[in-house]
Coordinates of C-alpha atoms and ligand atoms in Angstrom, one line a residue:
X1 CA -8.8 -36.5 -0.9
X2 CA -6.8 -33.5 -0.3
X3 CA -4.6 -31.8 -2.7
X4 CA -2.6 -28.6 -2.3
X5 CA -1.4 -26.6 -5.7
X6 CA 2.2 -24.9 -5.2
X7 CA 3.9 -23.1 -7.3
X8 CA 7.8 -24.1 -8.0
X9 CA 9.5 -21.1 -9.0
X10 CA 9.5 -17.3 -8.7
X11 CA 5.0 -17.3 -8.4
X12 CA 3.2 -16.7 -11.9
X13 CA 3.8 -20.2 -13.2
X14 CA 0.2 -20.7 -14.1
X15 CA -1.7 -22.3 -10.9
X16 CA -4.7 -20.1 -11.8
X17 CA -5.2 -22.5 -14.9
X18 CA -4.0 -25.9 -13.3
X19 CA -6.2 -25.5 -10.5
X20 CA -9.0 -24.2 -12.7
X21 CA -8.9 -27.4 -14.7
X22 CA -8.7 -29.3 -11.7
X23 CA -12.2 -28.0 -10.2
X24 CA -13.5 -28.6 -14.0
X25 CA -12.0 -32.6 -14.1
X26 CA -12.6 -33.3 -10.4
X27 CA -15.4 -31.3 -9.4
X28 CA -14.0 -31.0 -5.8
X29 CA -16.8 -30.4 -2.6
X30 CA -14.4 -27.5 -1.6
X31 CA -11.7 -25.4 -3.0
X32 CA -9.3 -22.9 -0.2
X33 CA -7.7 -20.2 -1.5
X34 CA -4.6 -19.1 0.7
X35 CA -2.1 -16.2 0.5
X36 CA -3.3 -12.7 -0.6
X37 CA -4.0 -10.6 -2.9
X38 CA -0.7 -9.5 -4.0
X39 CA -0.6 -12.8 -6.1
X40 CA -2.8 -12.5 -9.8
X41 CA -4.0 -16.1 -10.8
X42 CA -5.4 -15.8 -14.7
X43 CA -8.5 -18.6 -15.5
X44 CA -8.6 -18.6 -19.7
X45 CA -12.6 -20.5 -20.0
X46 CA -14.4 -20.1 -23.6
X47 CA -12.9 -17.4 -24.8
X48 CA -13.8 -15.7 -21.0
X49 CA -10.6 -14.1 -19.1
X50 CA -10.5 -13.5 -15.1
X51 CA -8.1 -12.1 -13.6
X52 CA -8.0 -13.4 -9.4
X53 CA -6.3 -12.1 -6.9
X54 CA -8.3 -13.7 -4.0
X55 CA -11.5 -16.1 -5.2
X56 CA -10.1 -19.8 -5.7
X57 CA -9.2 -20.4 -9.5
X58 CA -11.4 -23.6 -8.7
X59 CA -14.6 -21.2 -9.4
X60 CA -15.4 -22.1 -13.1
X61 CA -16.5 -25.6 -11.2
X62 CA -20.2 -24.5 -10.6
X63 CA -21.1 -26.6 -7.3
X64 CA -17.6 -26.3 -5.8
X65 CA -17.5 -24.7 -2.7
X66 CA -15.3 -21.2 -2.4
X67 CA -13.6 -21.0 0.8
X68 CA -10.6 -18.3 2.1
X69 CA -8.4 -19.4 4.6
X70 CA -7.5 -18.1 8.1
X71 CA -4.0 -17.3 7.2
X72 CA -4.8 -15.5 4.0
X73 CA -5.3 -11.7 3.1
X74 CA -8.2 -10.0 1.7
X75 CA -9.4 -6.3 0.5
X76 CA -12.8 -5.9 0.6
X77 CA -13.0 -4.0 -2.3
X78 CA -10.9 -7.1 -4.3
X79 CA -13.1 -9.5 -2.9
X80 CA -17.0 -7.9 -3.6
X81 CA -15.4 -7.0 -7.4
X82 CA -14.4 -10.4 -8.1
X83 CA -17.6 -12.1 -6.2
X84 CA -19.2 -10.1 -8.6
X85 CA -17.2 -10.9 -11.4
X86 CA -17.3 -14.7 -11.2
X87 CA -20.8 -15.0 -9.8
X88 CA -20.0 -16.6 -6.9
X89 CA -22.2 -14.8 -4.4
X90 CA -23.6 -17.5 -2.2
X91 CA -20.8 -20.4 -2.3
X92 CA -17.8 -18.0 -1.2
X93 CA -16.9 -17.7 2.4
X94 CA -14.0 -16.5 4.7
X95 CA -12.9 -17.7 7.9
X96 CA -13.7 -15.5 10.6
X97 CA -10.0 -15.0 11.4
X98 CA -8.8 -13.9 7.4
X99 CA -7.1 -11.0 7.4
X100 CA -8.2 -7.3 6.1
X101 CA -5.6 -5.0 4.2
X102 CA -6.9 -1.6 5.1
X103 CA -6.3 1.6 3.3
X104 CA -3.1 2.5 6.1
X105 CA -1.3 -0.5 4.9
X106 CA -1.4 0.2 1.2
X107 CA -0.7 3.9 1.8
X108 CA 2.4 2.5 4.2
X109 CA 3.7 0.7 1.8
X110 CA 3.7 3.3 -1.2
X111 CA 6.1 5.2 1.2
X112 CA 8.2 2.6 1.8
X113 CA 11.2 3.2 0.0
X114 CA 13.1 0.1 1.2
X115 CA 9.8 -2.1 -0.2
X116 CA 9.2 -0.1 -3.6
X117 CA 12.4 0.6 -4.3
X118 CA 15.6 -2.6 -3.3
X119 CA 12.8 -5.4 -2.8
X120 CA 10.2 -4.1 -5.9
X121 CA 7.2 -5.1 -3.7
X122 CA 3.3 -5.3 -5.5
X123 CA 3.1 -2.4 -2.6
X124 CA -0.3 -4.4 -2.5
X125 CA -0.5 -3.5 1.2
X126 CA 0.4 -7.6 2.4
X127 CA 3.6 -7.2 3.9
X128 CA 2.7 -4.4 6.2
X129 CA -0.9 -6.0 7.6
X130 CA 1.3 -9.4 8.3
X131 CA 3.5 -6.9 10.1
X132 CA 0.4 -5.6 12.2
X133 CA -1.0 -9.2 12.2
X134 CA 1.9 -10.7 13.6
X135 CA 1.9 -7.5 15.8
X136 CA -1.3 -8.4 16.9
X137 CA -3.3 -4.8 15.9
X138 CA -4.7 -6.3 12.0
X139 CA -8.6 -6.4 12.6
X140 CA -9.6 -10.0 11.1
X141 CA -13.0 -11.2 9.0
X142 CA -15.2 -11.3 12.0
X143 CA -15.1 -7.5 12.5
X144 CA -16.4 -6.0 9.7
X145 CA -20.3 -5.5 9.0
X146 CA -20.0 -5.8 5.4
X147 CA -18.9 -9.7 5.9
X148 CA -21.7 -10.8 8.3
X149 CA -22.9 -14.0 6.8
X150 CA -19.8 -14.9 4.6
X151 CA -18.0 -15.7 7.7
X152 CA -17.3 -20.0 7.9
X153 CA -15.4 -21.9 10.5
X154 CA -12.9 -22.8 7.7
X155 CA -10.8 -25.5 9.5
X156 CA -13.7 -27.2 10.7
X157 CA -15.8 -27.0 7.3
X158 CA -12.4 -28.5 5.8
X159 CA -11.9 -31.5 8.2
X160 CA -15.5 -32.1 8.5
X161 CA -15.6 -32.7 4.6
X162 CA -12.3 -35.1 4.5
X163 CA -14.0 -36.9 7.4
X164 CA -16.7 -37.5 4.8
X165 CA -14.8 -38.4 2.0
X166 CA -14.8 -35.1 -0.1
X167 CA -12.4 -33.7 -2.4
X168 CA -10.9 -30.3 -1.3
X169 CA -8.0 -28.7 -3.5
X170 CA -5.9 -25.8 -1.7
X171 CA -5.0 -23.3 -3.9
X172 CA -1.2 -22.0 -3.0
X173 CA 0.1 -18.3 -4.0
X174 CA 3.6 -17.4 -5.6
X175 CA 6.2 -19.4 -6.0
X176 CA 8.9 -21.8 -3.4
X177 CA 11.4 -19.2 -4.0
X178 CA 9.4 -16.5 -2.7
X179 CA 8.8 -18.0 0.3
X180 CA 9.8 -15.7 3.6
X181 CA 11.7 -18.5 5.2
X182 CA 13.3 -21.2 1.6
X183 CA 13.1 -18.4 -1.1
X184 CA 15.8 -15.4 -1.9
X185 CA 15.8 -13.4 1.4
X186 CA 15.1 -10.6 1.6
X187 CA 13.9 -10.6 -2.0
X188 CA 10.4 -12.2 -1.3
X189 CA 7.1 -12.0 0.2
X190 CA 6.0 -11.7 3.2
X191 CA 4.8 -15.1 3.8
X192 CA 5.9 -19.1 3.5
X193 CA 4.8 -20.1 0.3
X194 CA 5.5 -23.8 0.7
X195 CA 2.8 -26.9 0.7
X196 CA 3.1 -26.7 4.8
X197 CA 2.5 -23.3 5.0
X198 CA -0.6 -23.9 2.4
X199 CA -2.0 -26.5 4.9
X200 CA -1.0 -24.4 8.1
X201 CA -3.3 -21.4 6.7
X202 CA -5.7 -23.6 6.1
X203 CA -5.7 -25.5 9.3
X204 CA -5.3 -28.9 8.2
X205 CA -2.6 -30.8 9.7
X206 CA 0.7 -32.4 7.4
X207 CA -1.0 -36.1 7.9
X208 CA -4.3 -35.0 6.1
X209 CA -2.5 -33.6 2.8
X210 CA -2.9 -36.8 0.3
X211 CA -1.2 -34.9 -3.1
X212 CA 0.9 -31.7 -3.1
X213 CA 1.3 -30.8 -7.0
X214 CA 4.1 -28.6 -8.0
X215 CA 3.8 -26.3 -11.0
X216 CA 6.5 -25.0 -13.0
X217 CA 6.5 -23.0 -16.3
X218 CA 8.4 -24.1 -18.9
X219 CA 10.4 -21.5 -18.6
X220 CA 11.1 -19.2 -15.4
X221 CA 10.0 -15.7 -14.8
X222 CA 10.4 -13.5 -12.0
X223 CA 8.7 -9.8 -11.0
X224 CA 10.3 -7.3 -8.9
X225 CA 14.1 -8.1 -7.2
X226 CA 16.0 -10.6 -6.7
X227 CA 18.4 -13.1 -8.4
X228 CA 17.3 -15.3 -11.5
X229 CA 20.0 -17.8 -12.7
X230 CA 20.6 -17.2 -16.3
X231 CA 18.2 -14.4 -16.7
X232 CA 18.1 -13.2 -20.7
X233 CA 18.3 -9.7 -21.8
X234 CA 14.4 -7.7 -22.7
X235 CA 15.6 -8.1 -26.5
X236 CA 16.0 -12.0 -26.0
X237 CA 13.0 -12.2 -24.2
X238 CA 11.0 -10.8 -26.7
X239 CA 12.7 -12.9 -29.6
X240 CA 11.7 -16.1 -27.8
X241 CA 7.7 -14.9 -27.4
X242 CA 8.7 -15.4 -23.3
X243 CA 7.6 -11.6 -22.4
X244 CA 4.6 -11.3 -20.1
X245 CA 2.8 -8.6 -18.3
X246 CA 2.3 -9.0 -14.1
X247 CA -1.1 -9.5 -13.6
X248 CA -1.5 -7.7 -10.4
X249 CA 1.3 -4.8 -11.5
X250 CA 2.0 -4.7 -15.3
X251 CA 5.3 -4.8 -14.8
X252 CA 7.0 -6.6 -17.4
X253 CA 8.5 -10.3 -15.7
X254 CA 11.8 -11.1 -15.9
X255 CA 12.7 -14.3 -17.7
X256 CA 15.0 -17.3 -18.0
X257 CA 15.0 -20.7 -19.1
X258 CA 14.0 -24.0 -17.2
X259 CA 16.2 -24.2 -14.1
X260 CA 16.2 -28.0 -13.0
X261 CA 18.2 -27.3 -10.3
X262 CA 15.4 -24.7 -8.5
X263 CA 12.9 -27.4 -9.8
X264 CA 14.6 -30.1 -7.7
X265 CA 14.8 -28.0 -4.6
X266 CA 11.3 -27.2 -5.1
X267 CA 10.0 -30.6 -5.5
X268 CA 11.9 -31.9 -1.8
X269 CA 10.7 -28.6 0.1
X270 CA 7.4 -29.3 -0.5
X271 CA 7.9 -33.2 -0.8
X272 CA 6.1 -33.0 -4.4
X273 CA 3.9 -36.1 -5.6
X274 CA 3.1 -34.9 -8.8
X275 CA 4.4 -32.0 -11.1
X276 CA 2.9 -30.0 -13.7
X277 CA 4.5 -28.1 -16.7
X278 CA 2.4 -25.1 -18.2
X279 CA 3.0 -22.9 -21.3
X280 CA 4.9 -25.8 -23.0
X281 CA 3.0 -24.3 -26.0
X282 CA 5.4 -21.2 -25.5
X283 CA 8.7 -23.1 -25.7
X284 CA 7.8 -25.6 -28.4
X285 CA 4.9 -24.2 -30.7
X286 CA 3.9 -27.4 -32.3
X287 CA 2.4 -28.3 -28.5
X288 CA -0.1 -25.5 -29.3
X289 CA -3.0 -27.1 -27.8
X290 CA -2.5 -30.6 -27.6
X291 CA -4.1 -32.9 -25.2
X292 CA -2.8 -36.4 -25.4
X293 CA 0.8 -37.3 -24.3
X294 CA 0.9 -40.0 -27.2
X295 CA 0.5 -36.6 -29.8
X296 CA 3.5 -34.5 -28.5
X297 CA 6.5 -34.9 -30.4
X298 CA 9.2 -37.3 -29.0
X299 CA 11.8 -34.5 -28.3
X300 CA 9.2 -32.3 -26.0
X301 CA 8.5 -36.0 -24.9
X302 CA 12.3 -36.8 -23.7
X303 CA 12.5 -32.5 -22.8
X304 CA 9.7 -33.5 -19.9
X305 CA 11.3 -37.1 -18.9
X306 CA 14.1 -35.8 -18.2
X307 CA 12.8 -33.3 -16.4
X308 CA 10.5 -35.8 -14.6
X309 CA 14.1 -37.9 -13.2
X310 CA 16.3 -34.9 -12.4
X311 CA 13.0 -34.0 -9.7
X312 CA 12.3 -37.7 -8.8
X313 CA 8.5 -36.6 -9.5
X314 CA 6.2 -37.3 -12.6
X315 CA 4.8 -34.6 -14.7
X316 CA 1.3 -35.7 -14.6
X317 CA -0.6 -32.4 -16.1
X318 CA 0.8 -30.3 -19.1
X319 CA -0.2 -26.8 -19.9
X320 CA -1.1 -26.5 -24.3
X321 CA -2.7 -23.5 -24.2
X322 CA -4.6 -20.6 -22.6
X323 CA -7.7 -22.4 -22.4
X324 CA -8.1 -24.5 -18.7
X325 CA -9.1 -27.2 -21.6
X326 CA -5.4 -27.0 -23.1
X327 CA -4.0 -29.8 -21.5
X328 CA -2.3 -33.2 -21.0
X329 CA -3.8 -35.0 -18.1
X330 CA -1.9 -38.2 -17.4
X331 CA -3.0 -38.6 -14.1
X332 CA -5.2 -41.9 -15.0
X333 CA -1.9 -43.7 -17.2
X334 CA 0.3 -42.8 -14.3
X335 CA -1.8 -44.4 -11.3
X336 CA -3.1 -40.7 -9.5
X337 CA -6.6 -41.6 -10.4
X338 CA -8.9 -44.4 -10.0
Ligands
IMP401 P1 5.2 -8.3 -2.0 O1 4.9 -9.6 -1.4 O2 4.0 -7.7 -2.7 O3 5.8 -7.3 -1.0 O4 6.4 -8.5 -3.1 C1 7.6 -9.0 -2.7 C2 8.2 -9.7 -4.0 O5 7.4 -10.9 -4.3 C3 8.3 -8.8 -5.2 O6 9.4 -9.2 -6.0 C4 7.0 -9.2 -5.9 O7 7.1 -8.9 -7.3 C5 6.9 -10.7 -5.6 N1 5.5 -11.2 -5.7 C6 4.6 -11.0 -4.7 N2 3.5 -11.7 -5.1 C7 3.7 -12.2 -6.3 C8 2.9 -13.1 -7.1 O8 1.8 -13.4 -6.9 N3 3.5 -13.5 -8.3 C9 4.8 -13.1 -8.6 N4 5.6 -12.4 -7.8 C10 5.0 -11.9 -6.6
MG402 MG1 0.5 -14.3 -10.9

């Protein structure tokens, strides 16, 4: 079974934990991570903290394969720190065609007024090695020494195992309304950041994709540029415990409140099955670490149905906590699993 983990709003929504838990519940053969390293997933685990910008979230599940896809972006500094950092030396591999962010990109960035000032890029280096990449000059996985024998055929390691029968989650990067061609143009990244695009990175085709679960916060937040519908002042922010830190940046994130309307939109541009809802703890404290959809209180309970019919799609996992344990799973009550 193939799933593919989006994220519904402006990136930051809390895949890194949602498809943590998933490679804990599921155990999945393989996990893909996609996008680059301008995105920051965070994996909470016993009182442990990572911080990823390019190994799958998925790690934490010990016999789960690590895999980066042809589409995405690495650094090699990023990726030997956080091989090292997660232990995963040995069951992470790269697709001979992934992409490598140099040192001329980042340093083309940084003088990029137009990126680091109107847009308020991660100046991460991304945008300008798609540039050279769609330019045909970026030098891919297959030439660099230091990556001889992490190099896979992703696409056909990933069909192969479906053939067989095998779980494989795809682990998307920011949000729908980043995306280069759906989000807010020109505020956004430098890449398509819908399900499709997931699978196109991959190399797995739109008939092979079996689940594509959207995640939303409970409440929206947004780095960098770019409009946010009902977006609350710093002091407001603060008052309501909503302020958070980029991961990748620092910066602090903008913030606002649910949007159902973006929520809808994302759910149809990436045809949604399921939905998850993280940080509900945030919004409605008595959540704080609950894991059974019977124990949350009816109003947080009506809060998510409605949510559930304005985006035609059920919420089947709920975020309580930090901890990839805080959560609902009502995938087995609502029919996803067997
Ligand atoms: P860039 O893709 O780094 O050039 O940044 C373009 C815009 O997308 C900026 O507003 C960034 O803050 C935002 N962005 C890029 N990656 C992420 C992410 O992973 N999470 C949240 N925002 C992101
Ligand atoms: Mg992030």
């Amino acid at each position: 079974m193939l799933s593919i983990v989006v994220g519904g709003f402006f990136g930051d929504e809390g895949k890194g934990k949602i498809v943590a838990y998933l490679g804990l519940a599921d155990k999945p053969a393989i996990a893909v991570r996609c996008g680059a390293i301008n995105a920051g997933h965070t994996v909470t685990y016993n009182g442990r903290k990572w911080k990823l910008r390019i190994v799958s979230s998925a790690f934490i599940s010990k016999n789960t394969e690590l895999l980066i896809a042809p589409g995405a972006l690495i650094r090699l500094d990023v990726l030997f720190k956080e091989m090292n950092e997660t232990g995963t030396k040995g069951r992470l591999f790269l697709d001979k065609h992934t992409g490598v962010i140099e040192l001329c990109h980042v340093e083309s960035e940084r003088s990029n007024s137009f990126l680091a000032g109107k847009i308020g890029s991660t100046l991460q280096g991304v945008g300008a090695a798609m540039a050279d990449r769609v330019l045909r000059k970026l030098r891919l996985a297959y030439e660099f020494d230091e990556l001889k024998g992490m190099v896979r055929k992703v696409p056909d390691t990933v069909n192969e195992a479906l053939d067989k029968g095998h779980d494989i989650i795809i682990e998307g990067t920011q949000g729908t309304f980043l995306s280069l061609y759906h989000g807010t143009y020109p505020y956004v990244t430098s890449r398509d950041t819908t399900a499709s695009a997931f699978a196109s990175e991959v190399g797995v085709g739109p008939k092979r994709v079996d689940e594509v679960i959207v995640v939303f916060k409970a409440y929206v937040t947004r780095v960098g540029s770019g409009p946010l519908d009902g977006e609350l002042s710093f002091d407001e922010i603060v008052r309501r415990g909503w302020c958070e830190k980029a991961t990748v940046t620092g910066r602090v994130r903008r913030a606002a409140p649910f949007n159902i309307e973006l929520a809808r939109k994302a759910a149809i541009l990436n045809s949604a099955t399921q939905a998850a809802i993280t940080k509900l703890d945030i919004l409605f404290p008595e959540t704080q670490g609950v894991t059974e959809w019977g124990k949350l209180p009816y109003k947080v309970r009506k809060w998510i149905e409605n949510i559930e019919d304005a985006i035609n799609t059920p919420v089947t996992l709920i975020g309580t906590g930090e901890d990839v344990k805080h959560i609902i799973d009502r995938r087995r009550e609502l029919g996803f699993l067997k």
